[in-house]
XYZ file of C-alpha atoms in Angstrom:
651
model
C 179.064 83.517 140.819
C 175.868 81.723 139.962
C 174.165 79.824 142.763
C 173.320 76.139 142.282
C 169.683 75.594 141.183
C 168.756 74.035 144.514
C 169.891 77.151 146.412
C 168.188 79.349 143.875
C 164.980 77.466 144.598
C 165.555 77.630 148.376
C 166.327 81.369 148.391
C 163.527 82.191 145.979
C 161.174 84.765 147.511
C 162.803 84.357 151.005
C 163.962 87.573 152.685
C 166.718 87.788 155.408
C 164.386 89.136 158.120
C 162.007 86.269 157.471
C 164.904 83.794 157.694
C 166.178 85.291 160.958
C 162.696 85.122 162.500
C 162.421 81.458 161.533
C 162.865 79.209 164.637
C 165.328 76.647 163.115
C 167.581 79.554 162.117
C 167.444 80.940 165.670
C 168.273 77.484 167.067
C 171.317 77.337 164.765
C 172.686 80.600 166.140
C 171.917 79.417 169.652
C 173.863 76.167 169.089
C 176.871 78.109 167.794
C 176.689 80.377 170.838
C 176.476 77.403 173.196
C 179.406 75.772 171.428
C 181.602 78.824 172.135
C 180.380 79.106 175.688
C 180.458 75.395 176.513
C 184.073 74.656 175.526
C 185.658 77.161 178.066
C 183.299 75.848 180.694
C 184.551 72.283 180.184
C 188.189 73.468 180.300
C 187.498 75.387 183.494
C 186.065 72.240 185.117
C 189.158 70.272 184.130
C 191.624 72.973 185.262
C 189.926 74.333 188.295
C 192.813 76.632 189.137
C 191.855 78.611 186.040
C 188.573 80.332 185.976
C 185.872 80.248 183.329
C 186.591 83.748 182.179
C 190.308 82.929 181.817
C 189.539 79.881 179.661
C 187.086 81.918 177.571
C 189.683 84.602 176.802
C 192.773 82.321 176.406
C 191.670 79.866 173.724
C 194.500 78.093 172.008
C 194.805 78.410 168.244
C 193.799 74.789 167.857
C 190.705 75.269 169.976
C 189.797 78.427 168.098
C 190.201 76.624 164.765
C 188.073 73.757 166.026
C 185.350 76.070 167.271
C 185.341 78.025 164.019
C 185.082 74.817 161.958
C 182.330 73.444 164.186
C 180.474 76.766 164.075
C 180.709 76.867 160.304
C 179.396 73.329 160.063
C 176.523 74.091 162.395
C 175.798 77.334 160.549
C 175.781 75.723 157.124
C 173.759 72.753 158.300
C 171.354 74.953 160.229
C 170.890 77.400 157.346
C 170.287 74.583 154.894
C 167.764 72.951 157.184
C 166.168 76.301 157.947
C 165.823 77.178 154.271
C 164.424 73.738 153.488
C 161.971 73.798 156.396
C 160.971 77.366 155.583
C 160.328 76.451 151.959
C 158.269 73.425 153.028
C 156.331 75.521 155.492
C 155.596 78.119 152.836
C 154.402 75.411 150.449
C 152.151 74.008 153.158
C 150.783 77.467 153.884
C 150.186 78.045 150.155
C 148.508 74.666 149.865
C 146.379 75.430 152.897
C 145.470 78.811 151.432
C 144.531 77.175 148.151
C 142.435 74.621 149.985
C 140.721 77.355 151.949
C 140.084 79.374 148.788
C 138.801 76.286 146.993
C 136.622 75.482 149.965
C 135.254 79.028 149.938
C 134.705 78.877 146.188
C 132.783 75.639 146.551
C 130.998 76.934 149.652
C 129.827 80.163 148.030
C 129.552 78.969 144.418
C 126.167 79.919 142.882
C 125.932 76.463 141.283
C 125.728 73.082 142.937
C 129.014 71.217 143.453
C 128.675 67.608 144.548
C 130.491 64.292 144.686
C 128.709 61.011 144.084
C 129.849 57.456 144.591
C 129.710 54.656 142.051
C 126.396 53.403 143.435
C 124.842 56.896 143.431
C 125.337 57.785 147.082
C 125.810 61.490 147.746
C 129.178 62.086 149.388
C 129.199 65.861 149.663
C 127.342 68.903 148.362
C 127.746 72.666 148.755
C 125.019 75.034 150.043
C 123.918 75.989 146.508
C 123.200 72.333 145.812
C 121.393 71.947 149.108
C 119.188 74.906 148.170
C 118.316 73.274 144.849
C 117.186 70.043 146.517
C 115.519 72.010 149.354
C 117.754 70.586 152.110
C 118.574 72.660 155.191
C 121.793 70.797 156.043
C 124.179 68.328 154.421
C 123.376 65.709 157.047
C 119.856 65.435 155.638
C 121.149 63.989 152.365
C 124.748 62.838 152.870
C 124.928 59.069 152.552
C 121.586 58.898 150.736
C 121.113 57.921 147.096
C 120.763 60.837 144.696
C 118.596 58.589 142.528
C 115.749 59.100 145.007
C 115.677 62.827 144.162
C 115.346 62.299 140.406
C 111.882 62.033 138.835
C 111.037 58.442 137.807
C 110.971 59.156 134.079
C 114.544 60.521 134.174
C 116.003 58.194 136.815
C 117.356 55.422 134.565
C 118.912 57.984 132.261
C 120.816 59.462 135.207
C 121.921 55.997 136.415
C 123.360 55.307 132.957
C 124.963 58.742 133.012
C 126.660 58.027 136.371
C 127.961 54.714 135.035
C 129.538 56.426 132.034
C 131.300 58.895 134.352
C 132.891 56.013 136.272
C 133.847 54.509 132.909
C 136.004 57.585 132.391
C 133.744 59.850 130.325
C 132.907 63.501 130.878
C 129.312 64.391 129.982
C 126.460 66.881 130.383
C 122.902 65.841 131.190
C 119.570 67.536 131.860
C 117.029 65.971 134.176
C 114.249 66.878 136.570
C 114.319 66.441 140.338
C 111.769 66.558 143.123
C 113.131 68.528 146.101
C 112.689 67.475 149.703
C 109.769 69.912 149.954
C 108.110 68.567 146.811
C 109.121 71.207 144.259
C 109.923 69.953 140.774
C 112.949 71.553 139.155
C 114.981 71.131 135.981
C 118.733 70.687 136.417
C 121.695 70.684 134.051
C 124.719 68.730 135.354
C 128.278 68.574 134.011
C 130.206 65.652 135.519
C 133.813 64.429 135.328
C 135.574 61.426 136.901
C 137.793 62.223 139.905
C 140.911 60.013 140.160
C 143.294 59.162 143.014
C 147.103 59.238 142.900
C 147.101 55.847 141.172
C 144.798 57.016 138.405
C 141.809 55.064 139.718
C 138.388 56.724 139.495
C 137.072 57.128 142.987
C 134.385 59.793 142.722
C 131.864 61.353 140.358
C 132.469 65.119 140.600
C 129.735 67.313 139.142
C 128.562 70.870 138.925
C 124.838 71.410 138.451
C 122.636 74.438 137.963
C 118.938 75.056 138.243
C 117.603 75.709 134.722
C 113.930 75.679 135.671
C 113.338 79.345 134.882
C 115.402 79.346 131.699
C 113.619 76.214 130.494
C 110.233 77.736 131.317
C 111.255 80.903 129.485
C 112.416 78.863 126.491
C 109.156 76.926 126.505
C 107.225 80.190 126.760
C 109.139 81.723 123.865
C 108.679 78.544 121.848
C 104.957 78.625 122.599
C 104.717 82.278 121.614
C 106.586 81.573 118.388
C 104.215 78.762 117.441
C 100.887 79.874 118.927
C 98.417 82.707 118.601
C 98.515 84.698 121.831
C 94.825 85.621 121.782
C 93.222 82.203 121.251
C 96.017 79.820 122.262
C 95.687 78.042 118.909
C 98.735 77.298 116.819
C 99.638 80.060 114.357
C 100.102 79.996 110.592
C 103.804 79.150 110.717
C 103.288 76.200 113.052
C 100.258 75.012 111.071
C 102.261 75.017 107.843
C 105.114 73.178 109.587
C 102.792 70.436 110.816
C 101.107 70.202 107.437
C 104.532 69.884 105.809
C 105.355 67.091 108.253
C 102.136 65.253 107.354
C 102.885 65.570 103.639
C 106.399 64.179 104.091
C 104.968 61.092 105.809
C 102.049 60.492 103.452
C 103.264 57.914 100.942
C 100.523 55.306 101.362
C 97.814 55.691 98.673
C 95.230 54.578 101.245
C 96.049 57.395 103.670
C 94.027 60.596 103.372
C 93.952 63.760 105.445
C 91.998 67.001 105.149
C 92.456 70.730 105.571
C 89.707 73.231 106.415
C 90.015 76.938 105.655
C 87.466 78.861 107.742
C 86.424 82.487 107.404
C 83.878 84.086 109.730
C 81.090 85.805 107.824
C 79.787 88.543 110.110
C 82.810 89.153 112.296
C 83.441 92.681 110.977
C 79.974 93.711 112.170
C 80.864 92.823 115.773
C 84.207 94.621 115.534
C 82.679 97.757 114.024
C 79.736 97.790 116.422
C 81.374 96.945 119.743
C 85.101 97.395 119.197
C 88.097 95.119 118.914
C 88.088 94.003 122.558
C 84.648 92.496 122.095
C 85.734 91.021 118.784
C 88.652 89.377 120.560
C 86.296 87.778 123.073
C 84.207 86.431 120.212
C 87.307 84.910 118.596
C 88.283 83.255 121.893
C 84.859 81.661 122.294
C 84.718 80.525 118.675
C 88.182 78.988 119.040
C 86.867 76.845 121.894
C 83.921 75.757 119.764
C 86.253 74.715 116.941
C 88.438 72.661 119.290
C 85.358 70.926 120.682
C 84.008 69.976 117.266
C 87.138 68.285 115.907
C 88.946 65.175 117.069
C 91.519 65.221 119.848
C 94.490 64.738 117.510
C 93.438 67.350 114.924
C 95.201 70.707 114.752
C 93.236 73.972 114.908
C 95.069 77.165 113.917
C 94.312 80.833 113.726
C 95.894 82.168 110.557
C 95.137 85.810 111.305
C 92.177 88.123 111.766
C 89.021 86.017 111.511
C 90.619 83.266 109.420
C 91.199 79.792 110.843
C 92.462 76.480 109.529
C 92.147 72.881 110.711
C 94.356 69.927 109.831
C 92.555 66.597 110.210
C 94.945 63.643 110.268
C 93.880 60.306 108.780
C 90.479 61.559 107.749
C 88.515 60.301 104.748
C 86.778 62.803 102.421
C 83.353 61.704 103.726
C 84.411 62.111 107.348
C 85.941 65.495 106.540
C 82.661 66.644 105.024
C 80.727 65.367 108.047
C 83.056 67.146 110.517
C 82.887 70.361 108.460
C 79.058 70.237 108.532
C 79.117 69.645 112.274
C 81.509 72.565 112.780
C 79.511 74.919 110.546
C 76.299 74.058 112.386
C 77.916 74.575 115.824
C 79.099 78.060 114.826
C 75.720 78.874 113.277
C 73.897 77.904 116.494
C 76.256 79.924 118.676
C 74.854 83.196 120.047
C 77.390 85.748 121.206
C 76.020 87.983 123.953
C 77.526 91.308 124.927
C 75.875 93.929 127.135
C 72.348 92.650 126.521
C 72.979 92.439 122.787
C 73.015 89.226 120.766
C 75.233 88.652 117.738
C 75.092 85.841 115.214
C 78.113 84.788 113.206
C 78.440 82.087 110.612
C 81.381 80.477 108.877
C 82.296 79.733 105.291
C 84.465 76.619 105.111
C 86.685 75.386 102.301
C 87.556 71.690 102.456
C 90.513 70.059 100.703
C 91.394 66.370 100.942
C 95.066 65.370 100.972
C 96.613 62.135 99.752
C 100.015 60.932 98.565
C 99.707 62.994 95.363
C 99.806 66.302 97.271
C 103.305 67.678 97.680
C 102.975 71.424 98.296
C 101.714 73.167 101.425
C 101.216 76.367 99.433
C 99.018 74.588 96.862
C 96.858 72.973 99.539
C 96.295 76.236 101.400
C 95.601 78.055 98.148
C 92.997 75.452 97.169
C 91.395 75.600 100.627
C 91.342 79.407 100.513
C 89.756 79.293 97.076
C 87.045 76.915 98.274
C 86.347 79.174 101.248
C 86.055 82.154 98.901
C 83.614 80.263 96.678
C 81.556 79.306 99.742
C 81.299 83.001 100.594
C 80.421 83.905 97.018
C 77.621 81.328 96.963
C 75.893 82.851 99.970
C 78.107 82.287 103.054
C 77.443 79.891 105.953
C 78.203 76.933 103.744
C 80.865 74.392 102.841
C 82.723 74.168 99.557
C 84.639 70.955 98.907
C 87.556 71.125 96.505
C 86.967 69.304 93.239
C 89.669 68.910 90.648
C 88.777 70.708 87.433
C 86.397 73.156 89.119
C 86.236 76.145 86.750
C 85.172 78.587 89.476
C 88.120 77.576 91.601
C 90.472 77.829 88.644
C 89.187 81.334 87.913
C 89.673 82.427 91.503
C 93.181 80.971 91.631
C 93.960 82.782 88.390
C 92.886 86.040 90.012
C 94.993 85.295 93.080
C 97.957 84.658 90.818
C 97.476 88.099 89.288
C 97.586 89.883 92.656
C 101.295 89.305 93.135
C 101.964 89.963 89.455
C 100.194 93.319 89.642
C 102.247 94.425 92.647
C 105.459 93.252 90.987
C 104.414 94.806 87.676
C 103.917 98.214 89.268
C 107.220 97.990 91.125
C 109.134 96.885 88.012
C 107.332 99.127 85.476
C 105.901 96.132 83.609
C 102.639 97.917 82.756
C 102.763 99.992 79.590
C 100.288 102.517 78.165
C 98.402 102.187 74.882
C 96.122 104.674 73.239
C 92.933 104.184 71.175
C 91.423 107.043 69.205
C 87.860 108.252 69.650
C 86.671 110.134 66.555
C 83.776 112.429 65.828
C 80.951 111.008 63.651
C 80.025 114.520 62.542
C 81.983 115.294 59.382
C 81.679 119.025 60.118
C 83.306 118.590 63.489
C 87.095 118.112 63.520
C 87.499 116.685 67.026
C 89.243 113.544 68.294
C 90.160 112.072 71.652
C 92.545 109.383 72.853
C 91.646 106.832 75.506
C 94.648 105.622 77.469
C 94.657 101.875 78.013
C 96.974 99.581 79.936
C 98.697 96.317 79.075
C 100.904 93.974 81.108
C 104.231 93.092 79.518
C 105.530 89.667 80.588
C 109.182 88.744 80.941
C 109.120 87.228 77.438
C 107.767 90.473 75.981
C 104.226 89.208 75.376
C 101.354 91.573 76.212
C 98.335 90.740 78.346
C 95.104 92.745 77.908
C 93.437 94.367 80.942
C 90.574 91.883 80.970
C 92.980 89.334 82.464
C 94.061 91.354 85.494
C 91.580 94.201 86.108
C 88.873 91.921 87.638
C 91.433 90.661 90.177
C 92.555 94.223 90.920
C 88.945 95.300 91.475
C 88.010 92.264 93.568
C 90.974 92.527 95.909
C 91.039 96.288 96.278
C 94.299 97.131 94.498
C 92.771 98.916 91.522
C 93.501 102.372 93.043
C 97.182 101.473 93.099
C 96.967 100.535 89.414
C 95.013 103.714 88.601
C 97.637 105.859 90.266
C 100.341 104.112 88.231
C 98.466 104.978 85.006
C 97.810 108.580 86.098
C 101.419 109.291 87.045
C 102.821 107.706 83.876
C 100.264 109.467 81.677
C 101.021 112.872 83.221
C 104.747 112.326 82.849
C 104.568 111.335 79.186
C 102.005 113.957 78.183
C 103.958 116.742 79.883
C 107.164 115.678 78.148
C 105.548 115.444 74.674
C 103.674 118.607 73.777
C 103.169 117.490 70.149
C 101.002 114.583 71.307
C 99.297 116.798 73.873
C 98.298 119.284 71.143
C 97.172 116.639 68.662
C 94.121 115.444 70.624
C 91.317 117.406 72.241
C 91.390 115.231 75.356
C 92.983 112.163 76.869
C 90.638 109.733 78.579
C 91.843 107.885 81.681
C 89.804 105.104 83.300
C 89.187 105.138 87.049
C 87.907 102.257 89.159
C 85.021 102.698 91.579
C 87.410 102.317 94.544
C 89.523 105.229 93.287
C 86.545 107.569 93.591
C 86.788 107.248 97.360
C 90.580 107.586 97.515
C 91.576 111.048 98.705
C 95.176 110.375 97.700
C 94.167 109.701 94.071
C 92.272 112.989 93.944
C 95.191 114.864 95.510
C 97.620 113.239 93.087
C 95.596 114.440 90.074
C 95.166 117.972 91.463
C 98.862 118.163 92.341
C 99.877 117.266 88.780
C 97.354 119.669 87.214
C 98.620 122.527 89.382
C 102.162 121.723 88.261
C 101.001 121.620 84.589
C 97.887 123.830 84.212
C 97.677 123.081 80.472
C 96.647 119.515 81.304
C 93.441 120.556 83.084
C 91.153 120.924 80.088
C 92.889 118.068 78.261
C 91.855 115.370 80.720
C 88.716 113.272 80.683
C 88.218 110.626 83.348
C 86.046 107.610 82.592
C 84.057 105.959 85.373
C 81.892 102.890 84.828
C 78.194 103.297 85.419
C 78.079 100.578 88.098
C 81.050 102.090 89.958
C 79.526 105.571 89.909
C 76.131 104.329 91.119
C 77.587 102.268 93.973
C 79.723 105.242 95.078
C 77.322 108.035 94.215
C 78.315 110.496 96.932
C 82.041 109.943 96.405
C 81.600 110.145 92.626
C 79.785 113.495 92.781
C 82.442 114.965 95.077
C 85.306 113.601 92.975
C 83.796 114.945 89.731
C 83.045 118.388 91.144
C 86.590 118.790 92.507
C 88.253 118.047 89.162
C 85.730 119.867 86.967
C 86.851 123.007 88.770
C 90.231 122.535 87.034
C 88.627 122.036 83.580
C 88.605 118.239 83.621
C 85.769 116.361 81.920
C 84.081 113.083 82.811
C 82.580 110.226 80.871
C 80.163 107.618 82.190
C 81.502 104.334 80.788
C 79.471 101.202 79.879
C 76.245 103.149 80.114
C 73.118 100.986 79.880
C 74.491 98.047 81.864
C 72.840 99.222 85.099
C 69.256 98.716 86.159
C 68.377 102.361 86.648
C 70.745 104.046 84.250
C 68.600 106.961 83.146
C 67.523 107.878 86.666
C 71.099 108.019 87.913
C 72.284 109.904 84.839
C 70.325 112.948 86.050
C 72.349 112.941 89.278
C 75.833 112.698 87.773
C 77.389 115.842 86.230
C 79.283 113.985 83.499
C 80.161 115.399 80.076
C 80.033 112.207 78.001
C 77.967 109.043 78.005
C 79.730 106.005 76.572
C 77.108 103.584 75.304
C 77.784 100.008 76.405
C 79.450 98.125 73.552
C 77.195 95.103 74.085
C 74.348 97.165 72.594
C 76.461 98.736 69.841
C 77.980 95.506 68.533
C 74.660 94.034 67.296
C 72.630 97.092 66.316
C 72.561 95.957 62.674
C 70.904 92.640 63.557
C 69.063 93.202 66.832
C 66.251 95.794 66.800
C 66.185 95.899 70.616
C 69.862 96.846 70.763
C 69.237 99.470 68.096
C 66.354 100.903 70.115
C 68.509 100.962 73.265
C 71.281 102.877 71.502
C 68.754 105.367 70.116
C 67.171 105.872 73.565
C 70.493 106.394 75.303
C 71.640 108.822 72.616
C 68.389 110.834 72.666
C 68.128 111.089 76.451
C 71.836 111.880 76.727
C 71.413 114.776 74.310
C 68.319 115.983 76.186
C 70.463 116.160 79.303
C 73.161 118.108 77.477
C 75.653 115.277 77.333
C 77.597 114.016 74.324
C 77.486 110.333 73.414
C 80.274 107.907 72.521
C 79.590 104.474 71.024
C 82.005 101.682 71.962
C 82.821 98.508 69.998
C 82.397 100.088 66.598
C 83.902 97.235 64.583
C 83.084 98.103 60.968
C 81.919 100.857 58.622
C 78.323 99.598 58.567
C 77.952 100.086 62.329
C 79.650 103.466 62.021
C 77.169 104.597 59.348
C 74.214 103.403 61.438
C 75.492 105.367 64.425
C 75.815 108.463 62.235
C 72.147 108.086 61.197
C 71.123 107.803 64.856
C 73.112 110.948 65.695
C 75.734 109.532 68.062
C 78.531 112.082 68.554
C 81.673 109.902 68.744
C 82.743 106.368 67.930
C 85.438 104.093 69.274
C 86.422 100.561 68.300
C 88.512 98.408 65.996
C 86.527 99.734 63.026
C 87.799 103.212 63.919
C 91.338 102.619 65.182
C 93.108 99.804 66.989
C 94.980 100.515 70.255
C 98.628 101.441 69.698
C 101.529 101.831 72.091
C 101.698 105.343 73.470
C 105.404 105.658 72.638
C 104.562 104.917 68.959
C 101.881 107.608 68.975
C 104.418 110.002 70.491
C 106.899 109.258 67.690
C 104.232 109.790 65.009
C 103.224 113.087 66.569
C 106.783 114.403 66.526
């Protein structure tokens, strides 16, 4: 039989021993017992001739029925009341336990828990909150306005926040407080309205936590992300962001700004002489000088290494030039002392003015960098102001454009090899050579000659990377095509001056020759005269290492240097390539003719063979034959052709 829901609720989780121990239940049993004991006693008083024991043992059926009914009533009523009271008592105990747990949670909570009245008076606060506001006891702050603890600049915001809570909103706010002991802290508070049984808002209940350390950490990380750690100046990323912000706001034709690009001229000397720690100290002191020389609202940045930039807001071109002169002079007059030694550094400064027509941060920085480069090229310790249409700047920017194209071209195999024949001018001598040349193939298939990109590769130090690309591709194609390899007596490969000092280039060549010994005496490396002279020691070592494997060497563009013949005695080359500027006009210019004759004669006296470049017609070829030049190269002999075409023809 299923019990009614009310009894199910009453008996829920109540055990019989617990019920028996409950006082109302015990009173019920006591009442029943008294009922059975009291009735015989009353009868005994009425009939005194009968004793109490007689009345107790001789109950009439009617009395027994009455006592049983009364006992049942008392039992049922007592049990019901006992169960109800027990249930209520258990609920009260549970509620008390919950209140105690909640009190402990609030008491030991790591975050502040507080209640605030409508007018901002603090009603209560747990120990964590007291610790935040530096109070030793609740009595120090209870009944006082919390507004007094909030810093003045945040106070009205908190008052408005408290009002919104009593309007029924739940919100989060951050604000700063001043503790009772004077410590400033940052606090994040999450508040909700607390309502009474009628739904009326009576209290502002909030939890708050001290975010001082996390905010300081965030500010530190933000500073590190936007500033250079050595000098404290903003870094490149932050400088570009601020410049971008200026550009987005510059729409008035009358507004002008300026950007300086600064490169220190003798910084490497300090680093190499005294070490990087000393160089860092120099950068720190120079950073202070730069900040002192510009206006308070200008931005000074360290872009990296010894490169700096300055953004001057609302600055006319004339003022920008004046500030740049002042800055250059301040750096020039600065003497850096270290361990009784004095160092002088100067700065080359590129200046670019900005107006509403400028839209690209990259373009502005590129123009400023170009101007700085030109200032260095013109003698350093000077200022170069950007002028539209400046051919020198356009040339430099063109070279900069080629840097990325060269790297991408190597990675994507966009450089292809050509070959131009070098033939013997002696009819009795059946000997020919092939100079390997390089071209850049654009996305549209058009070819760019080396004169467009080799100067940039040389200037910015990436020519060894390009040389290695040519060497590896040449070795691969020559090894795979023996017909072409056997057709020519040698294959000439150009090397830049920087490659002569690259151990990896030398190892790469030796490694390939050892893998294909037949290539050794088929290779001739061409080095320009100026490159060989400026790297004389490296050139001699490089040449001697490869000549041991049968390789030959040619001195290219001979005659362009100032002391060509003197240096020729020191270089163990096999061929001398006469500079084409002399060869081109030998029919019309007697001085050029005399130069070609002198180079040819002295080259032969030194046991070297001569090659004339820029042989453009038969008349020049015949004149060279009369002089006695050994080989000729040029459009009058053979035009450059793609190496894969030459391979097909040799098959």
